[in-house]
mmCIF file of C-alpha atoms and ligand atoms in Angstrom:
data_model
loop_
_atom_site.group_PDB
_atom_site.id
_atom_site.type_symbol
_atom_site.label_atom_id
_atom_site.label_comp_id
_atom_site.label_asym_id
_atom_site.label_seq_id
_atom_site.Cartn_x
_atom_site.Cartn_y
_atom_site.Cartn_z
ATOM 1 C CA MET K 1 106.290 56.801 70.724
ATOM 2 C CA THR K 2 103.007 58.595 71.164
ATOM 3 C CA ARG K 3 101.420 60.165 68.135
ATOM 4 C CA ILE K 4 99.805 62.815 70.267
ATOM 5 C CA THR K 5 101.921 65.917 69.678
ATOM 6 C CA PRO K 6 101.336 69.648 70.085
ATOM 7 C CA GLN K 7 101.481 72.160 67.239
ATOM 8 C CA PRO K 8 104.941 73.414 66.189
ATOM 9 C CA GLY K 9 106.416 76.142 68.402
ATOM 10 C CA ILE K 10 104.486 75.333 71.537
ATOM 11 C CA MET K 11 107.207 73.224 73.156
ATOM 12 C CA ASP K 12 109.682 76.104 72.567
ATOM 13 C CA ILE K 13 107.704 78.312 74.944
ATOM 14 C CA LYS K 14 109.431 78.960 78.242
ATOM 15 C CA LEU K 15 106.870 79.363 80.987
ATOM 16 C CA TYR K 16 106.239 82.971 81.973
ATOM 17 C CA GLU K 17 107.848 83.822 85.288
ATOM 18 C CA SER K 18 105.765 86.242 87.278
ATOM 19 C CA GLY K 19 107.141 88.527 89.956
ATOM 20 C CA ALA K 20 107.738 86.909 93.325
ATOM 21 C CA ALA K 21 104.863 87.394 95.777
ATOM 22 C CA HIS K 22 106.194 85.742 98.949
ATOM 23 C CA VAL K 23 109.437 85.361 100.879
ATOM 24 C CA ALA K 24 109.865 82.343 103.085
ATOM 25 C CA GLY K 25 109.535 83.333 106.725
ATOM 26 C CA VAL K 26 108.266 86.869 106.033
ATOM 27 C CA SER K 27 104.550 87.469 106.479
ATOM 28 C CA ASN K 28 104.217 91.085 105.329
ATOM 29 C CA ALA K 29 106.591 91.298 102.378
ATOM 30 C CA VAL K 30 106.479 94.473 100.295
ATOM 31 C CA LYS K 31 105.782 93.400 96.721
ATOM 32 C CA LEU K 32 107.578 95.576 94.197
ATOM 33 C CA SER K 33 108.022 92.897 91.565
ATOM 34 C CA SER K 34 104.988 93.196 89.273
ATOM 35 C CA ASN K 35 104.475 96.920 88.655
ATOM 36 C CA GLU K 36 101.245 97.009 90.604
ATOM 37 C CA ASN K 37 99.742 100.290 91.822
ATOM 38 C CA PRO K 38 100.660 100.512 95.537
ATOM 39 C CA LEU K 39 97.525 102.609 96.137
ATOM 40 C CA GLY K 40 95.213 99.952 94.703
ATOM 41 C CA PRO K 41 92.187 100.671 92.511
ATOM 42 C CA SER K 42 89.744 103.564 92.748
ATOM 43 C CA ASP K 43 87.058 103.180 95.445
ATOM 44 C CA ALA K 44 84.455 103.526 92.699
ATOM 45 C CA ALA K 45 85.898 100.441 90.970
ATOM 46 C CA ILE K 46 85.784 98.435 94.198
ATOM 47 C CA GLU K 47 82.151 99.443 94.763
ATOM 48 C CA ALA K 48 81.205 98.474 91.203
ATOM 49 C CA TYR K 49 82.915 95.116 91.622
ATOM 50 C CA LYS K 50 81.042 94.434 94.870
ATOM 51 C CA ARG K 51 77.695 95.231 93.247
ATOM 52 C CA GLY K 52 78.546 92.593 90.645
ATOM 53 C CA ALA K 53 78.222 89.950 93.369
ATOM 54 C CA TYR K 54 74.433 90.149 93.097
ATOM 55 C CA ASN K 55 74.423 89.181 89.425
ATOM 56 C CA LEU K 56 76.899 86.341 89.318
ATOM 57 C CA HIS K 57 74.279 84.010 87.840
ATOM 58 C CA ARG K 58 73.962 86.207 84.725
ATOM 59 C CA TYR K 59 76.243 85.903 81.723
ATOM 60 C CA PRO K 60 78.236 89.069 81.109
ATOM 61 C CA SER K 61 77.661 91.500 78.251
ATOM 62 C CA SER K 62 79.274 89.898 75.249
ATOM 63 C CA ASP K 63 79.713 93.044 73.168
ATOM 64 C CA GLN K 64 81.137 94.935 76.158
ATOM 65 C CA GLY K 65 79.522 98.069 74.764
ATOM 66 C CA ASP K 66 79.333 100.006 78.027
ATOM 67 C CA LEU K 67 83.005 99.453 78.728
ATOM 68 C CA ARG K 68 84.027 100.293 75.174
ATOM 69 C CA ARG K 69 81.973 103.491 75.274
ATOM 70 C CA ALA K 70 83.420 104.500 78.647
ATOM 71 C CA ILE K 71 86.947 104.034 77.321
ATOM 72 C CA ALA K 72 86.065 105.851 74.109
ATOM 73 C CA ASP K 73 84.592 108.803 76.039
ATOM 74 C CA VAL K 74 87.568 109.236 78.293
ATOM 75 C CA TRP K 75 90.213 108.850 75.593
ATOM 76 C CA SER K 76 88.225 110.410 72.702
ATOM 77 C CA LEU K 77 88.281 107.250 70.589
ATOM 78 C CA ASP K 78 85.830 105.440 68.340
ATOM 79 C CA ALA K 79 84.083 102.802 70.503
ATOM 80 C CA ASP K 80 83.477 100.615 67.438
ATOM 81 C CA ARG K 81 87.205 100.104 67.027
ATOM 82 C CA ILE K 82 87.928 99.028 70.602
ATOM 83 C CA ILE K 83 88.259 95.370 71.590
ATOM 84 C CA CYS K 84 88.435 94.204 75.204
ATOM 85 C CA GLY K 85 90.499 91.282 76.391
ATOM 86 C CA ALA K 86 91.224 89.290 79.516
ATOM 87 C CA GLY K 87 94.204 91.516 80.141
ATOM 88 C CA SER K 88 96.067 93.065 77.245
ATOM 89 C CA ASP K 89 97.888 89.723 77.131
ATOM 90 C CA GLU K 90 94.788 88.296 75.488
ATOM 91 C CA VAL K 91 94.751 91.023 72.842
ATOM 92 C CA ILE K 92 98.432 90.327 72.150
ATOM 93 C CA ALA K 93 97.568 86.635 71.750
ATOM 94 C CA PHE K 94 94.677 87.459 69.365
ATOM 95 C CA LEU K 95 97.028 89.545 67.223
ATOM 96 C CA CYS K 96 99.529 86.699 66.904
ATOM 97 C CA GLN K 97 96.858 84.088 66.318
ATOM 98 C CA ALA K 98 95.169 86.210 63.655
ATOM 99 C CA PHE K 99 98.147 87.581 61.773
ATOM 100 C CA ALA K 100 101.171 85.323 62.289
ATOM 101 C CA GLY K 101 101.576 81.624 61.656
ATOM 102 C CA PRO K 102 104.247 79.165 60.532
ATOM 103 C CA GLY K 103 106.810 80.895 58.322
ATOM 104 C CA ASP K 104 105.872 84.369 59.525
ATOM 105 C CA GLU K 105 108.072 86.591 61.669
ATOM 106 C CA VAL K 106 107.144 88.555 64.778
ATOM 107 C CA ILE K 107 109.562 91.287 65.815
ATOM 108 C CA TYR K 108 110.126 92.685 69.299
ATOM 109 C CA THR K 109 113.066 94.378 70.971
ATOM 110 C CA GLU K 110 115.990 92.964 72.912
ATOM 111 C CA HIS K 111 114.621 93.647 76.392
ATOM 112 C CA GLY K 112 110.970 93.503 75.307
ATOM 113 C CA PHE K 113 108.040 92.052 77.254
ATOM 114 C CA ALA K 114 108.035 88.226 77.443
ATOM 115 C CA MET K 115 104.478 87.776 76.172
ATOM 116 C CA TYR K 116 105.404 88.814 72.620
ATOM 117 C CA LYS K 117 107.674 85.814 72.183
ATOM 118 C CA ILE K 118 105.295 83.466 73.989
ATOM 119 C CA SER K 119 102.322 84.485 71.850
ATOM 120 C CA ALA K 120 104.341 84.353 68.626
ATOM 121 C CA LEU K 121 105.503 80.809 69.387
ATOM 122 C CA ALA K 122 101.997 79.783 70.430
ATOM 123 C CA ALA K 123 100.815 80.847 66.979
ATOM 124 C CA GLY K 124 103.595 78.843 65.293
ATOM 125 C CA ALA K 125 105.370 81.982 64.088
ATOM 126 C CA THR K 126 109.080 82.787 64.327
ATOM 127 C CA PRO K 127 110.089 85.313 67.010
ATOM 128 C CA VAL K 128 112.733 87.832 65.901
ATOM 129 C CA GLU K 129 114.522 89.839 68.553
ATOM 130 C CA VAL K 130 116.068 93.185 67.582
ATOM 131 C CA ARG K 131 118.819 94.916 69.553
ATOM 132 C CA GLU K 132 118.172 98.089 71.492
ATOM 133 C CA ASN K 133 120.568 101.001 71.778
ATOM 134 C CA GLU K 134 121.662 101.166 75.424
ATOM 135 C CA ARG K 135 118.195 100.077 76.622
ATOM 136 C CA VAL K 136 116.369 102.407 74.241
ATOM 137 C CA THR K 137 114.307 101.302 71.232
ATOM 138 C CA ASP K 138 116.311 101.596 68.013
ATOM 139 C CA VAL K 139 113.844 102.261 65.191
ATOM 140 C CA SER K 140 116.488 101.899 62.475
ATOM 141 C CA ALA K 141 117.468 98.476 63.799
ATOM 142 C CA ILE K 142 113.825 97.360 63.759
ATOM 143 C CA LEU K 143 113.346 98.571 60.191
ATOM 144 C CA GLU K 144 116.521 96.771 59.117
ATOM 145 C CA ALA K 145 115.221 93.534 60.650
ATOM 146 C CA CYS K 146 111.978 93.641 58.653
ATOM 147 C CA THR K 147 111.570 91.164 55.819
ATOM 148 C CA ALA K 148 108.829 89.979 53.495
ATOM 149 C CA LYS K 149 107.846 87.592 56.298
ATOM 150 C CA THR K 150 107.379 90.214 59.017
ATOM 151 C CA ARG K 151 103.756 90.314 60.123
ATOM 152 C CA LEU K 152 103.842 91.990 63.526
ATOM 153 C CA VAL K 153 106.180 94.405 65.310
ATOM 154 C CA PHE K 154 105.554 94.699 69.051
ATOM 155 C CA LEU K 155 106.846 97.731 70.899
ATOM 156 C CA ALA K 156 106.017 98.753 74.429
ATOM 157 C CA ASN K 157 106.292 102.534 74.822
ATOM 158 C CA PRO K 158 107.211 103.226 77.606
ATOM 159 C CA ASN K 159 109.089 99.963 77.540
ATOM 160 C CA ASN K 160 109.209 97.306 80.245
ATOM 161 C CA PRO K 161 111.597 96.563 81.966
ATOM 162 C CA THR K 162 113.707 99.546 80.860
ATOM 163 C CA GLY K 163 111.183 102.344 81.499
ATOM 164 C CA THR K 164 112.525 104.264 78.491
ATOM 165 C CA MET K 165 110.374 105.562 75.656
ATOM 166 C CA ILE K 166 110.762 107.057 72.198
ATOM 167 C CA GLY K 167 108.955 110.091 70.791
ATOM 168 C CA LEU K 168 106.142 110.426 68.308
ATOM 169 C CA ALA K 169 108.387 111.272 65.358
ATOM 170 C CA GLU K 170 110.301 108.014 65.825
ATOM 171 C CA LEU K 171 107.075 106.032 66.220
ATOM 172 C CA GLU K 172 105.803 107.527 62.962
ATOM 173 C CA ARG K 173 109.051 106.754 61.184
ATOM 174 C CA LEU K 174 108.665 103.157 62.335
ATOM 175 C CA ALA K 175 105.029 102.825 61.248
ATOM 176 C CA ASP K 176 105.707 104.441 57.888
ATOM 177 C CA GLY K 177 108.796 102.355 57.196
ATOM 178 C CA LEU K 178 107.275 98.916 57.784
ATOM 179 C CA PRO K 179 106.684 96.522 54.913
ATOM 180 C CA GLU K 180 103.082 96.684 53.742
ATOM 181 C CA GLN K 181 102.014 93.330 55.220
ATOM 182 C CA ALA K 182 103.180 94.238 58.748
ATOM 183 C CA ILE K 183 101.281 95.711 61.702
ATOM 184 C CA LEU K 184 102.916 97.906 64.361
ATOM 185 C CA VAL K 185 101.528 97.089 67.811
ATOM 186 C CA LEU K 186 102.131 99.849 70.356
ATOM 187 C CA ASP K 187 101.803 98.349 73.811
ATOM 188 C CA GLY K 188 100.672 101.162 76.065
ATOM 189 C CA ALA K 189 100.602 99.263 79.354
ATOM 190 C CA TYR K 190 102.320 102.264 80.988
ATOM 191 C CA ALA K 191 100.885 105.036 78.804
ATOM 192 C CA GLU K 192 98.722 106.429 81.627
ATOM 193 C CA TYR K 193 101.863 107.319 83.539
ATOM 194 C CA VAL K 194 102.951 109.726 80.806
ATOM 195 C CA GLU K 195 101.174 113.070 81.049
ATOM 196 C CA GLY K 196 99.672 114.127 77.734
ATOM 197 C CA TYR K 197 100.649 110.984 75.801
ATOM 198 C CA ASP K 198 97.885 109.543 73.593
ATOM 199 C CA ALA K 199 99.678 106.172 73.360
ATOM 200 C CA GLY K 200 99.568 106.398 69.570
ATOM 201 C CA ALA K 201 95.820 107.008 69.141
ATOM 202 C CA ALA K 202 96.231 109.817 66.597
ATOM 203 C CA MET K 203 98.761 107.742 64.651
ATOM 204 C CA ILE K 204 96.279 104.891 64.517
ATOM 205 C CA ASP K 205 93.516 107.103 63.179
ATOM 206 C CA ALA K 206 95.817 108.340 60.421
ATOM 207 C CA ARG K 207 97.045 104.903 59.302
ATOM 208 C CA GLU K 208 95.972 101.384 58.395
ATOM 209 C CA ASN K 209 98.852 99.530 60.021
ATOM 210 C CA VAL K 210 99.006 100.568 63.682
ATOM 211 C CA VAL K 211 97.224 99.037 66.675
ATOM 212 C CA MET K 212 97.594 99.782 70.361
ATOM 213 C CA THR K 213 97.051 97.640 73.441
ATOM 214 C CA ARG K 214 96.192 99.009 76.863
ATOM 215 C CA THR K 215 95.556 97.591 80.292
ATOM 216 C CA PHE K 216 93.739 98.120 83.573
ATOM 217 C CA SER K 217 96.451 96.139 85.375
ATOM 218 C CA LYS K 218 98.959 98.908 86.026
ATOM 219 C CA LEU K 219 97.883 102.452 86.888
ATOM 220 C CA TYR K 220 94.243 101.426 87.415
ATOM 221 C CA GLY K 221 95.336 98.838 89.969
ATOM 222 C CA LEU K 222 93.127 96.030 88.644
ATOM 223 C CA GLY K 223 95.668 93.361 87.698
ATOM 224 C CA SER K 224 93.692 90.627 89.363
ATOM 225 C CA LEU K 225 90.567 91.346 87.309
ATOM 226 C CA ARG K 226 92.241 90.781 83.913
ATOM 227 C CA VAL K 227 90.961 93.637 81.788
ATOM 228 C CA GLY K 228 92.823 95.054 78.825
ATOM 229 C CA TRP K 229 91.851 96.527 75.496
ATOM 230 C CA GLY K 230 93.042 97.207 72.001
ATOM 231 C CA TYR K 231 92.329 99.971 69.483
ATOM 232 C CA GLY K 232 93.039 100.023 65.784
ATOM 233 C CA PRO K 233 91.702 100.204 62.252
ATOM 234 C CA LYS K 234 88.235 98.731 61.730
ATOM 235 C CA GLY K 235 89.457 95.946 59.464
ATOM 236 C CA ILE K 236 91.972 94.657 62.001
ATOM 237 C CA MET K 237 89.513 94.904 64.898
ATOM 238 C CA ASP K 238 86.942 92.919 62.893
ATOM 239 C CA VAL K 239 89.480 90.119 62.509
ATOM 240 C CA LEU K 240 90.369 90.091 66.218
ATOM 241 C CA ASN K 241 86.723 90.065 67.271
ATOM 242 C CA ARG K 242 86.226 86.747 65.488
ATOM 243 C CA LEU K 243 88.794 85.184 67.817
ATOM 244 C CA ARG K 244 87.429 86.730 70.980
ATOM 245 C CA GLY K 245 85.346 84.417 73.131
ATOM 246 C CA PRO K 246 81.894 85.987 73.584
ATOM 247 C CA PHE K 247 82.200 86.032 77.382
ATOM 248 C CA ASN K 248 85.919 86.686 77.840
ATOM 249 C CA LEU K 249 85.339 89.346 80.523
ATOM 250 C CA SER K 250 83.144 88.865 83.576
ATOM 251 C CA GLN K 251 80.489 91.524 84.179
ATOM 252 C CA ALA K 252 82.054 92.511 87.499
ATOM 253 C CA ALA K 253 85.333 93.088 85.672
ATOM 254 C CA GLN K 254 83.626 95.195 83.010
ATOM 255 C CA ASP K 255 81.770 97.241 85.641
ATOM 256 C CA ALA K 256 84.861 97.820 87.760
ATOM 257 C CA ALA K 257 86.831 98.878 84.678
ATOM 258 C CA ILE K 258 84.101 101.339 83.660
ATOM 259 C CA ALA K 259 84.222 102.944 87.103
ATOM 260 C CA ALA K 260 88.031 102.973 87.055
ATOM 261 C CA VAL K 261 88.407 104.625 83.662
ATOM 262 C CA ARG K 262 85.798 107.265 84.534
ATOM 263 C CA ASP K 263 87.523 108.155 87.814
ATOM 264 C CA THR K 264 89.933 110.525 86.108
ATOM 265 C CA ALA K 265 90.677 112.380 89.356
ATOM 266 C CA TYR K 266 92.034 109.177 90.883
ATOM 267 C CA VAL K 267 94.072 108.475 87.754
ATOM 268 C CA ALA K 268 95.658 111.929 88.011
ATOM 269 C CA HIS K 269 96.342 111.399 91.714
ATOM 270 C CA CYS K 270 98.082 108.048 91.063
ATOM 271 C CA ARG K 271 100.094 109.516 88.194
ATOM 272 C CA GLY K 272 101.257 112.355 90.429
ATOM 273 C CA GLU K 273 102.188 110.146 93.374
ATOM 274 C CA ASN K 274 104.061 107.801 91.047
ATOM 275 C CA ALA K 275 106.015 110.637 89.446
ATOM 276 C CA LYS K 276 106.945 112.051 92.846
ATOM 277 C CA TRP K 277 108.139 108.803 94.397
ATOM 278 C CA ARG K 278 109.747 107.567 91.183
ATOM 279 C CA ALA K 279 111.987 110.645 91.156
ATOM 280 C CA TRP K 280 112.720 110.231 94.857
ATOM 281 C CA LEU K 281 113.561 106.536 94.423
ATOM 282 C CA ALA K 282 115.771 107.068 91.374
ATOM 283 C CA ASN K 283 117.666 109.892 93.124
ATOM 284 C CA GLY K 284 118.051 107.904 96.319
ATOM 285 C CA LEU K 285 119.444 104.929 94.433
ATOM 286 C CA ALA K 286 121.772 107.123 92.370
ATOM 287 C CA GLU K 287 123.144 108.649 95.571
ATOM 288 C CA VAL K 288 124.195 105.214 96.795
ATOM 289 C CA GLY K 289 125.829 104.370 93.478
ATOM 290 C CA VAL K 290 122.970 102.614 91.685
ATOM 291 C CA PRO K 291 122.073 104.485 88.475
ATOM 292 C CA SER K 292 118.971 104.068 86.332
ATOM 293 C CA ASP K 293 117.682 105.461 83.048
ATOM 294 C CA THR K 294 114.990 108.128 83.311
ATOM 295 C CA SER K 295 111.824 106.080 83.726
ATOM 296 C CA ASN K 296 108.482 106.988 82.178
ATOM 297 C CA ALA K 297 106.626 104.188 83.940
ATOM 298 C CA ASN K 298 105.922 102.975 87.492
ATOM 299 C CA PHE K 299 109.239 101.251 88.050
ATOM 300 C CA VAL K 300 112.933 101.967 87.785
ATOM 301 C CA LEU K 301 115.538 99.687 86.309
ATOM 302 C CA ALA K 302 118.333 99.832 88.866
ATOM 303 C CA ARG K 303 121.754 99.053 87.381
ATOM 304 C CA PHE K 304 124.443 97.378 89.475
ATOM 305 C CA ALA K 305 128.134 96.810 88.817
ATOM 306 C CA ASP K 306 127.578 93.261 87.629
ATOM 307 C CA GLN K 307 125.315 90.247 87.923
ATOM 308 C CA ALA K 308 126.794 89.144 91.244
ATOM 309 C CA GLU K 309 126.113 92.512 92.823
ATOM 310 C CA ALA K 310 122.545 92.617 91.469
ATOM 311 C CA GLU K 311 121.789 89.125 92.730
ATOM 312 C CA GLY K 312 123.441 89.806 96.072
ATOM 313 C CA CYS K 313 121.366 92.930 96.487
ATOM 314 C CA ASP K 314 118.202 91.061 95.509
ATOM 315 C CA ALA K 315 118.939 88.432 98.159
ATOM 316 C CA PHE K 316 119.528 91.129 100.760
ATOM 317 C CA LEU K 317 116.321 92.952 99.808
ATOM 318 C CA GLN K 318 114.417 89.686 100.170
ATOM 319 C CA SER K 319 115.878 89.161 103.612
ATOM 320 C CA GLN K 320 114.409 92.572 104.452
ATOM 321 C CA GLY K 321 110.998 91.563 103.115
ATOM 322 C CA LEU K 322 111.375 93.586 99.911
ATOM 323 C CA LEU K 323 110.498 91.800 96.677
ATOM 324 C CA VAL K 324 111.829 93.223 93.436
ATOM 325 C CA ARG K 325 112.229 91.704 89.993
ATOM 326 C CA ARG K 326 115.338 90.039 88.603
ATOM 327 C CA VAL K 327 115.540 90.707 84.893
ATOM 328 C CA GLY K 328 118.211 88.276 83.717
ATOM 329 C CA GLY K 329 115.496 86.712 81.563
ATOM 330 C CA TYR K 330 115.230 90.086 79.817
ATOM 331 C CA LYS K 331 118.969 90.099 79.075
ATOM 332 C CA LEU K 332 119.650 92.507 81.934
ATOM 333 C CA PRO K 333 121.420 90.274 84.469
ATOM 334 C CA ALA K 334 123.146 93.184 86.246
ATOM 335 C CA ALA K 335 119.901 95.054 86.880
ATOM 336 C CA LEU K 336 116.868 94.805 89.133
ATOM 337 C CA ARG K 337 113.472 96.208 88.216
ATOM 338 C CA ILE K 338 111.920 97.930 91.207
ATOM 339 C CA THR K 339 108.273 99.007 91.167
ATOM 340 C CA VAL K 340 107.635 102.470 92.585
ATOM 341 C CA GLY K 341 105.827 101.680 95.808
ATOM 342 C CA ASP K 342 104.307 104.059 98.314
ATOM 343 C CA GLU K 343 106.465 106.406 100.391
ATOM 344 C CA SER K 344 107.271 103.804 103.013
ATOM 345 C CA ALA K 345 108.242 101.185 100.443
ATOM 346 C CA CYS K 346 110.480 103.606 98.549
ATOM 347 C CA ARG K 347 112.230 104.640 101.776
ATOM 348 C CA GLN K 348 112.747 101.003 102.771
ATOM 349 C CA VAL K 349 114.224 100.137 99.375
ATOM 350 C CA VAL K 350 116.730 102.993 99.342
ATOM 351 C CA HIS K 351 117.714 102.261 102.927
ATOM 352 C CA ALA K 352 118.218 98.561 102.185
ATOM 353 C CA VAL K 353 120.180 99.142 98.972
ATOM 354 C CA LYS K 354 122.405 101.613 100.826
ATOM 355 C CA THR K 355 122.983 99.094 103.613
ATOM 356 C CA TYR K 356 123.887 96.441 101.063
ATOM 357 C CA LYS K 357 126.238 98.738 99.127
ATOM 358 C CA ASP K 358 127.927 99.900 102.365
ATOM 359 C CA SER K 359 128.475 96.291 103.399
ATOM 360 C CA ARG K 360 130.512 95.716 100.254
ATOM 361 C CA THR K 361 132.983 98.603 100.612
HETATM 362 C C1 PLP W 401 102.029 94.446 82.506
HETATM 363 C C2 PLP W 401 102.181 94.537 81.031
HETATM 364 C C3 PLP W 401 101.142 94.198 80.179
HETATM 365 C C4 PLP W 401 99.774 93.971 80.731
HETATM 366 O O1 PLP W 401 99.365 92.767 80.923
HETATM 367 P P1 PLP W 401 97.849 92.481 81.297
HETATM 368 O O2 PLP W 401 97.608 91.209 80.570
HETATM 369 O O3 PLP W 401 96.994 93.578 80.721
HETATM 370 O O4 PLP W 401 97.770 92.386 82.760
HETATM 371 C C5 PLP W 401 101.319 94.312 78.825
HETATM 372 N N1 PLP W 401 102.488 94.743 78.318
HETATM 373 C C6 PLP W 401 103.501 95.108 79.103
HETATM 374 C C7 PLP W 401 104.743 95.632 78.496
HETATM 375 C C8 PLP W 401 103.383 95.002 80.481
HETATM 376 O O5 PLP W 401 104.405 95.343 81.263
#
């Protein structure tokens, strides 16, 4: 028997399953499985990325000051308390690595994002899953699950894959009710889709125990570049910065992200298009007997009669070149998560779901 063994927890990690990108035999599949912006990134971001080609021999900025200041300007934050990561996934990993180890507990909700469990296990900590209330975060249930071992509570708001969110009063009740050794992490991957929502920034400034994570992968349309960021109290950010590799973001990624965050007109345009087609998609699905909760993000969680119907519909959608996300792994086997695409994609989805439903009656 080999004596070469990994650290505890690592072999309990189930590999992350990303959204399908191809269907056999279909060359121009419509990908609605990873919550990507169908309109792509801002032209200014693409231009900035291209200019980066001339400096590929130079190491990137290690303090990422220009990017942090751009984010701080746009969101009215303190640039000294922003940390940038290779996607917000990296910031989530830093949080687990820094604050949770063997014997510690990391809480997330029933249908919560897979990376919380993966990062908790990678750090050797114990993942603790808390029930939701009909696909909505249940703050009381989270508070009841807290113990003297709780170190981190991860909550995406809006949540993925449900699309639901809770209000500021509930978020504050959660932050204020946590045991004193625990940090509340508000994952704002979809915050830009919610008009007027600060993703918890004011709460963070008023407390010592709240952090938020954000990403350029969703509304900004830069998933391939891997840029995310976190914001929180100085003490916590100082800890995370010790774990951050000095060159974790390429310069082209930093430059593209700066251009993207400053292009607020494009952000507003994408938010508006998403809201319009999200409503259209949800209504169209409801009309053919497929309900969904009111979504605050760039996807809808379409609910079917049962698992067989959801899987049958997924197979039919695939045969039509439409890729959506099965969410059985998120304890929602009778649902499919469908990213809000452009007009044509939304029309194709509703048409295909209707055809499938009609074929079964
Ligand atoms: C997509 C997503 C992320 C973002 O991941 P990146 O690493 O920034 O690409 C984080 N949290 C949730 C809930 C997400 O859906």
